[in-house]
PDB file of C-alpha atoms in Angstrom:
ATOM      1  CA  MET A   1       0.049  -0.048  -0.046  1.00 86.00           C
ATOM      2  CA  GLN A   2       1.164   3.505  -0.893  1.00 88.00           C
ATOM      3  CA  VAL A   3      -0.226   7.113  -0.828  1.00 85.00           C
ATOM      4  CA  THR A   4       1.655   9.750  -2.790  1.00 88.00           C
ATOM      5  CA  ILE A   5       2.035  13.085  -1.479  1.00 89.00           C
ATOM      6  CA  VAL A   6       3.216  15.422  -4.105  1.00 87.00           C
ATOM      7  CA  GLU A   7       5.137  12.626  -5.956  1.00 86.00           C
ATOM      8  CA  ARG A   8       6.459  11.246  -2.741  1.00 89.00           C
ATOM      9  CA  PRO A   9       5.472   7.819  -1.969  1.00 89.00           C
ATOM     10  CA  VAL A  10       4.402   7.023   1.409  1.00 92.00           C
ATOM     11  CA  GLY A  11       3.780   3.496   2.678  1.00 89.00           C
ATOM     12  CA  ASP A  12       5.182   0.103   1.966  1.00 90.00           C
ATOM     13  CA  ASN A  13       8.770   0.237   0.473  1.00 91.00           C
ATOM     14  CA  ALA A  14       9.045   3.868   0.981  1.00 92.00           C
ATOM     15  CA  SER A  15      11.512   5.541   3.265  1.00 94.00           C
ATOM     16  CA  PRO A  16       9.712   7.072   6.402  1.00 94.00           C
ATOM     17  CA  TYR A  17       7.708  10.212   5.912  1.00 96.00           C
ATOM     18  CA  ILE A  18       8.723  12.405   8.700  1.00 97.00           C
ATOM     19  CA  ILE A  19       6.270  15.429   9.658  1.00 97.00           C
ATOM     20  CA  ALA A  20       7.907  18.077  11.964  1.00 97.00           C
ATOM     21  CA  GLU A  21       5.153  19.340  14.309  1.00 93.00           C
ATOM     22  CA  VAL A  22       5.051  23.041  14.880  1.00 92.00           C
ATOM     23  CA  GLY A  23       1.434  23.429  15.993  1.00 83.00           C
ATOM     24  CA  SER A  24       1.062  26.671  17.582  1.00 81.00           C
ATOM     25  CA  ASN A  25       4.466  27.036  18.856  1.00 79.00           C
ATOM     26  CA  HIS A  26       5.061  30.092  16.723  1.00 88.00           C
ATOM     27  CA  ASP A  27       3.530  31.989  19.653  1.00 82.00           C
ATOM     28  CA  GLY A  28       1.368  34.190  17.435  1.00 84.00           C
ATOM     29  CA  GLU A  29       4.598  35.650  15.597  1.00 89.00           C
ATOM     30  CA  LYS A  30       4.527  35.332  12.009  1.00 94.00           C
ATOM     31  CA  GLU A  31       8.376  35.667  11.677  1.00 95.00           C
ATOM     32  CA  THR A  32       8.681  32.810  14.183  1.00 95.00           C
ATOM     33  CA  ALA A  33       6.590  30.547  12.063  1.00 95.00           C
ATOM     34  CA  LEU A  34       8.568  31.338   9.027  1.00 97.00           C
ATOM     35  CA  GLN A  35      11.908  30.611  10.841  1.00 96.00           C
ATOM     36  CA  LEU A  36      10.486  27.273  12.114  1.00 96.00           C
ATOM     37  CA  ILE A  37       9.690  26.267   8.467  1.00 97.00           C
ATOM     38  CA  ASN A  38      13.339  26.617   7.650  1.00 97.00           C
ATOM     39  CA  GLU A  39      14.662  24.911  10.804  1.00 97.00           C
ATOM     40  CA  CYS A  40      12.317  21.922  10.084  1.00 97.00           C
ATOM     41  CA  ALA A  41      13.585  21.777   6.567  1.00 97.00           C
ATOM     42  CA  SER A  42      17.195  21.949   7.890  1.00 97.00           C
ATOM     43  CA  ALA A  43      16.552  19.073  10.171  1.00 97.00           C
ATOM     44  CA  GLY A  44      15.532  16.892   7.131  1.00 97.00           C
ATOM     45  CA  ALA A  45      11.820  16.528   7.615  1.00 97.00           C
ATOM     46  CA  ASN A  46       9.487  15.918   4.712  1.00 97.00           C
ATOM     47  CA  ALA A  47       6.684  18.158   5.957  1.00 97.00           C
ATOM     48  CA  VAL A  48       6.244  20.727   8.402  1.00 97.00           C
ATOM     49  CA  LYS A  49       2.740  21.114  10.252  1.00 97.00           C
ATOM     50  CA  PHE A  50       0.877  23.858  11.774  1.00 95.00           C
ATOM     51  CA  GLN A  51      -2.712  24.165  13.378  1.00 91.00           C
ATOM     52  CA  ARG A  52      -5.475  26.370  11.886  1.00 90.00           C
ATOM     53  CA  PHE A  53      -8.039  27.225  14.599  1.00 83.00           C
ATOM     54  CA  THR A  54      -9.664  30.100  16.007  1.00 82.00           C
ATOM     55  CA  ALA A  55     -10.264  30.389  19.783  1.00 81.00           C
ATOM     56  CA  GLU A  56     -14.139  31.086  19.350  1.00 86.00           C
ATOM     57  CA  THR A  57     -14.495  27.764  17.462  1.00 84.00           C
ATOM     58  CA  ILE A  58     -12.239  25.635  19.746  1.00 83.00           C
ATOM     59  CA  VAL A  59     -13.034  26.776  23.386  1.00 86.00           C
ATOM     60  CA  VAL A  60     -15.660  28.317  25.377  1.00 87.00           C
ATOM     61  CA  ASP A  61     -14.710  32.065  26.292  1.00 88.00           C
ATOM     62  CA  ASP A  62     -13.942  31.747  29.937  1.00 84.00           C
ATOM     63  CA  ARG A  63     -12.291  35.150  30.249  1.00 87.00           C
ATOM     64  CA  GLU A  64     -14.768  36.644  32.534  1.00 85.00           C
ATOM     65  CA  ALA A  65     -14.861  33.420  34.655  1.00 85.00           C
ATOM     66  CA  VAL A  66     -11.326  33.406  35.728  1.00 85.00           C
ATOM     67  CA  ALA A  67      -9.674  35.693  38.246  1.00 85.00           C
ATOM     68  CA  ASN A  68      -6.366  35.604  36.564  1.00 84.00           C
ATOM     69  CA  PRO A  69      -6.193  36.244  32.910  1.00 79.00           C
ATOM     70  CA  ASP A  70      -3.190  33.823  32.613  1.00 81.00           C
ATOM     71  CA  ASP A  71      -5.653  30.982  33.686  1.00 86.00           C
ATOM     72  CA  SER A  72      -8.030  31.701  30.620  1.00 89.00           C
ATOM     73  CA  LEU A  73      -7.793  28.876  28.231  1.00 87.00           C
ATOM     74  CA  TYR A  74      -9.495  30.938  25.589  1.00 87.00           C
ATOM     75  CA  GLN A  75      -6.973  33.637  25.940  1.00 88.00           C
ATOM     76  CA  ALA A  76      -4.244  31.205  25.413  1.00 86.00           C
ATOM     77  CA  PHE A  77      -5.611  30.005  22.306  1.00 84.00           C
ATOM     78  CA  LEU A  78      -6.522  33.483  20.994  1.00 87.00           C
ATOM     79  CA  GLU A  79      -2.706  34.592  21.542  1.00 86.00           C
ATOM     80  CA  ASN A  80      -1.672  31.372  19.541  1.00 82.00           C
ATOM     81  CA  GLU A  81      -4.023  31.604  16.546  1.00 84.00           C
ATOM     82  CA  LEU A  82      -2.360  31.280  13.005  1.00 87.00           C
ATOM     83  CA  PRO A  83      -4.120  33.882  10.920  1.00 90.00           C
ATOM     84  CA  ALA A  84      -5.453  32.971   7.491  1.00 91.00           C
ATOM     85  CA  GLU A  85      -3.696  35.860   6.094  1.00 94.00           C
ATOM     86  CA  TRP A  86      -0.266  33.969   7.029  1.00 95.00           C
ATOM     87  CA  LEU A  87      -1.053  31.041   4.669  1.00 96.00           C
ATOM     88  CA  PRO A  88       0.187  32.205   1.309  1.00 97.00           C
ATOM     89  CA  ASP A  89       3.746  33.340   2.911  1.00 97.00           C
ATOM     90  CA  LEU A  90       3.891  29.990   4.999  1.00 97.00           C
ATOM     91  CA  ARG A  91       3.332  28.177   1.714  1.00 97.00           C
ATOM     92  CA  ALA A  92       5.861  30.162  -0.196  1.00 98.00           C
ATOM     93  CA  ALA A  93       8.479  29.745   2.603  1.00 97.00           C
ATOM     94  CA  ALA A  94       7.804  26.001   2.450  1.00 97.00           C
ATOM     95  CA  ASP A  95       8.417  25.890  -1.174  1.00 97.00           C
ATOM     96  CA  ASP A  96      11.473  27.794  -0.981  1.00 97.00           C
ATOM     97  CA  ALA A  97      12.870  25.472   1.783  1.00 97.00           C
ATOM     98  CA  GLY A  98      11.909  22.417  -0.087  1.00 97.00           C
ATOM     99  CA  ILE A  99       9.560  21.188   2.497  1.00 97.00           C
ATOM    100  CA  GLU A 100       5.815  20.370   2.311  1.00 97.00           C
ATOM    101  CA  LEU A 101       3.422  22.421   4.282  1.00 97.00           C
ATOM    102  CA  LEU A 102       0.590  20.574   6.107  1.00 97.00           C
ATOM    103  CA  LEU A 103      -2.237  22.210   8.287  1.00 96.00           C
ATOM    104  CA  THR A 104      -4.619  20.707  10.799  1.00 95.00           C
ATOM    105  CA  PRO A 105      -8.130  22.326  10.566  1.00 94.00           C
ATOM    106  CA  PHE A 106     -10.400  22.375  13.629  1.00 90.00           C
ATOM    107  CA  SER A 107     -13.500  23.394  11.996  1.00 89.00           C
ATOM    108  CA  VAL A 108     -15.373  23.143   8.641  1.00 90.00           C
ATOM    109  CA  GLU A 109     -14.607  26.856   7.919  1.00 89.00           C
ATOM    110  CA  SER A 110     -10.872  26.444   8.571  1.00 90.00           C
ATOM    111  CA  THR A 111     -10.943  23.469   6.227  1.00 93.00           C
ATOM    112  CA  ALA A 112     -11.875  25.612   3.451  1.00 92.00           C
ATOM    113  CA  GLU A 113      -9.274  28.274   4.315  1.00 93.00           C
ATOM    114  CA  ILE A 114      -6.382  25.873   4.192  1.00 95.00           C
ATOM    115  CA  ALA A 115      -7.307  23.500   1.275  1.00 95.00           C
ATOM    116  CA  GLU A 116      -5.446  25.361  -1.567  1.00 95.00           C
ATOM    117  CA  TYR A 117      -2.376  25.262   0.325  1.00 97.00           C
ATOM    118  CA  VAL A 118      -1.808  21.910   1.382  1.00 97.00           C
ATOM    119  CA  PRO A 119      -1.200  18.598  -0.578  1.00 96.00           C
ATOM    120  CA  ALA A 120      -2.734  16.649   2.206  1.00 96.00           C
ATOM    121  CA  PHE A 121      -4.852  17.037   5.472  1.00 97.00           C
ATOM    122  CA  LYS A 122      -3.540  16.327   8.851  1.00 97.00           C
ATOM    123  CA  ILE A 123      -6.522  15.700  11.205  1.00 96.00           C
ATOM    124  CA  ALA A 124      -5.998  15.896  14.996  1.00 93.00           C
ATOM    125  CA  SER A 125      -7.165  12.837  17.085  1.00 93.00           C
ATOM    126  CA  ALA A 126      -9.554  14.980  18.877  1.00 91.00           C
ATOM    127  CA  SER A 127     -11.372  15.476  15.602  1.00 94.00           C
ATOM    128  CA  LEU A 128     -11.633  11.768  14.774  1.00 95.00           C
ATOM    129  CA  SER A 129     -15.274  11.499  15.897  1.00 95.00           C
ATOM    130  CA  HIS A 130     -16.042  15.046  14.193  1.00 95.00           C
ATOM    131  CA  HIS A 131     -17.821  13.376  11.141  1.00 96.00           C
ATOM    132  CA  LYS A 132     -19.042  16.590   9.588  1.00 95.00           C
ATOM    133  CA  LEU A 133     -15.301  17.810   9.376  1.00 95.00           C
ATOM    134  CA  LEU A 134     -14.148  14.500   8.162  1.00 96.00           C
ATOM    135  CA  ARG A 135     -16.745  14.527   5.343  1.00 96.00           C
ATOM    136  CA  ARG A 136     -15.785  18.005   4.570  1.00 95.00           C
ATOM    137  CA  VAL A 137     -12.144  17.292   4.272  1.00 96.00           C
ATOM    138  CA  ALA A 138     -12.735  14.077   2.295  1.00 96.00           C
ATOM    139  CA  GLY A 139     -14.683  16.097  -0.274  1.00 95.00           C
ATOM    140  CA  TYR A 140     -11.359  17.688  -1.479  1.00 95.00           C
ATOM    141  CA  GLY A 141     -10.033  14.229  -2.599  1.00 93.00           C
ATOM    142  CA  LYS A 142      -6.583  14.921  -1.143  1.00 95.00           C
ATOM    143  CA  PRO A 143      -4.714  12.379   1.130  1.00 96.00           C
ATOM    144  CA  ILE A 144      -5.735  12.409   4.867  1.00 97.00           C
ATOM    145  CA  ILE A 145      -3.594  11.779   7.694  1.00 97.00           C
ATOM    146  CA  LEU A 146      -5.631  10.874  10.704  1.00 97.00           C
ATOM    147  CA  SER A 147      -4.403  10.571  14.375  1.00 96.00           C
ATOM    148  CA  THR A 148      -6.280   7.987  16.618  1.00 95.00           C
ATOM    149  CA  GLY A 149      -5.543   9.340  20.091  1.00 91.00           C
ATOM    150  CA  MET A 150      -7.917   8.086  22.693  1.00 90.00           C
ATOM    151  CA  HIS A 151     -10.610   6.686  20.366  1.00 93.00           C
ATOM    152  CA  SER A 152     -11.666   3.200  20.569  1.00 94.00           C
ATOM    153  CA  GLY A 153     -11.509   0.680  17.595  1.00 94.00           C
ATOM    154  CA  ALA A 154     -15.173   1.121  16.964  1.00 96.00           C
ATOM    155  CA  GLU A 155     -14.758   4.899  16.645  1.00 97.00           C
ATOM    156  CA  ILE A 156     -11.757   4.473  14.438  1.00 97.00           C
ATOM    157  CA  ALA A 157     -13.591   2.227  12.204  1.00 97.00           C
ATOM    158  CA  GLU A 158     -16.488   4.717  11.884  1.00 97.00           C
ATOM    159  CA  ALA A 159     -14.220   7.469  11.000  1.00 97.00           C
ATOM    160  CA  VAL A 160     -12.567   5.194   8.306  1.00 97.00           C
ATOM    161  CA  ASP A 161     -15.985   4.520   6.862  1.00 96.00           C
ATOM    162  CA  VAL A 162     -16.932   8.055   6.624  1.00 96.00           C
ATOM    163  CA  ILE A 163     -13.648   8.986   4.718  1.00 96.00           C
ATOM    164  CA  THR A 164     -13.609   6.020   2.465  1.00 94.00           C
ATOM    165  CA  SER A 165     -17.386   6.271   1.707  1.00 93.00           C
ATOM    166  CA  ALA A 166     -16.560   9.817   0.581  1.00 92.00           C
ATOM    167  CA  GLY A 167     -14.124   8.123  -2.043  1.00 88.00           C
ATOM    168  CA  VAL A 168     -10.744   8.918  -0.395  1.00 89.00           C
ATOM    169  CA  ASP A 169      -8.246   6.016  -0.952  1.00 83.00           C
ATOM    170  CA  GLY A 170      -5.330   7.977   0.331  1.00 93.00           C
ATOM    171  CA  LEU A 171      -5.928   7.324   4.165  1.00 96.00           C
ATOM    172  CA  ILE A 172      -3.094   7.166   6.726  1.00 97.00           C
ATOM    173  CA  LEU A 173      -3.784   6.236  10.306  1.00 97.00           C
ATOM    174  CA  LEU A 174      -1.476   7.343  12.973  1.00 97.00           C
ATOM    175  CA  HIS A 175      -1.277   5.514  16.418  1.00 96.00           C
ATOM    176  CA  CYS A 176      -1.197   8.538  18.960  1.00 91.00           C
ATOM    177  CA  VAL A 177      -0.815   8.215  22.751  1.00 90.00           C
ATOM    178  CA  SER A 178      -2.485  11.333  24.109  1.00 84.00           C
ATOM    179  CA  ASP A 179       0.048  12.047  26.791  1.00 83.00           C
ATOM    180  CA  TYR A 180       2.998  14.472  25.842  1.00 79.00           C
ATOM    181  CA  PRO A 181       5.618  13.581  26.035  1.00 86.00           C
ATOM    182  CA  THR A 182       4.745   9.922  26.084  1.00 88.00           C
ATOM    183  CA  ASP A 183       6.544   7.655  28.286  1.00 89.00           C
ATOM    184  CA  ILE A 184       8.259   4.832  26.573  1.00 91.00           C
ATOM    185  CA  ASP A 185       6.482   2.215  28.546  1.00 91.00           C
ATOM    186  CA  ASP A 186       3.075   3.659  27.336  1.00 90.00           C
ATOM    187  CA  ALA A 187       4.105   4.094  23.782  1.00 89.00           C
ATOM    188  CA  ASN A 188       2.545   0.814  22.628  1.00 92.00           C
ATOM    189  CA  VAL A 189       4.145   1.052  19.117  1.00 93.00           C
ATOM    190  CA  ARG A 190       2.690  -2.560  18.181  1.00 96.00           C
ATOM    191  CA  ALA A 191      -0.520  -0.543  17.816  1.00 95.00           C
ATOM    192  CA  VAL A 192       1.036   0.854  14.473  1.00 95.00           C
ATOM    193  CA  ALA A 193       0.778  -2.636  13.037  1.00 96.00           C
ATOM    194  CA  THR A 194      -2.659  -3.263  14.559  1.00 96.00           C
ATOM    195  CA  LEU A 195      -4.101  -0.286  12.794  1.00 96.00           C
ATOM    196  CA  ARG A 196      -2.467  -1.393   9.280  1.00 96.00           C
ATOM    197  CA  ASP A 197      -3.631  -4.758   9.671  1.00 96.00           C
ATOM    198  CA  ARG A 198      -7.215  -4.292  10.893  1.00 96.00           C
ATOM    199  CA  PHE A 199      -8.170  -1.434   8.705  1.00 96.00           C
ATOM    200  CA  GLU A 200      -5.964  -2.141   5.723  1.00 94.00           C
ATOM    201  CA  VAL A 201      -4.413   1.266   5.334  1.00 95.00           C
ATOM    202  CA  ILE A 202      -1.047   2.785   5.795  1.00 95.00           C
ATOM    203  CA  SER A 203      -0.112   3.506   9.324  1.00 96.00           C
ATOM    204  CA  GLY A 204       2.302   5.270  11.362  1.00 96.00           C
ATOM    205  CA  TYR A 205       3.074   6.897  14.893  1.00 95.00           C
ATOM    206  CA  SER A 206       2.526  10.515  16.061  1.00 93.00           C
ATOM    207  CA  ASP A 207       4.104  11.926  19.252  1.00 85.00           C
TER     208      ASP A 207
END
């Protein structure tokens, strides 16, 4: 089994496809995001991944409910948003650095915003049971890299069915332990083979 991401084979008989996770570690600074793209390319990664979310679509606004603003989860997400206006420059920087740009959408709206800039979608484990989002992502016909996190086998099977029923045959499942950093005793890397064999897809590991 193989999936092609911009002429790069991923899967059986292919070298590992390494995705460097930036997430929201740009701290809301565009220049930091651009610098991290170059650092990830220099480190030899095949792709660099960011998260595209807005605070209002991912958490409840708790700013008036907390005594200390530093305790506000909403404020933390707000300060670490990746604005849609950055996307053209991030893609250009990735192209210049010779690395693929991947983005994780956390809403149907953000999916539409990032679609033209990515060769594949990376879906967070928290969104595995968000079937409306999965259907929207699948509608673009691009490869989907889906982390499994704390979901059960039955929930993973439902997500696989949602995606494949939409006609996507480029699905990659990633075994993911929702504990960062993951203790080696909890990594359970044999689950990578379990995902591959049970769902007949390319599988990998996310940490």
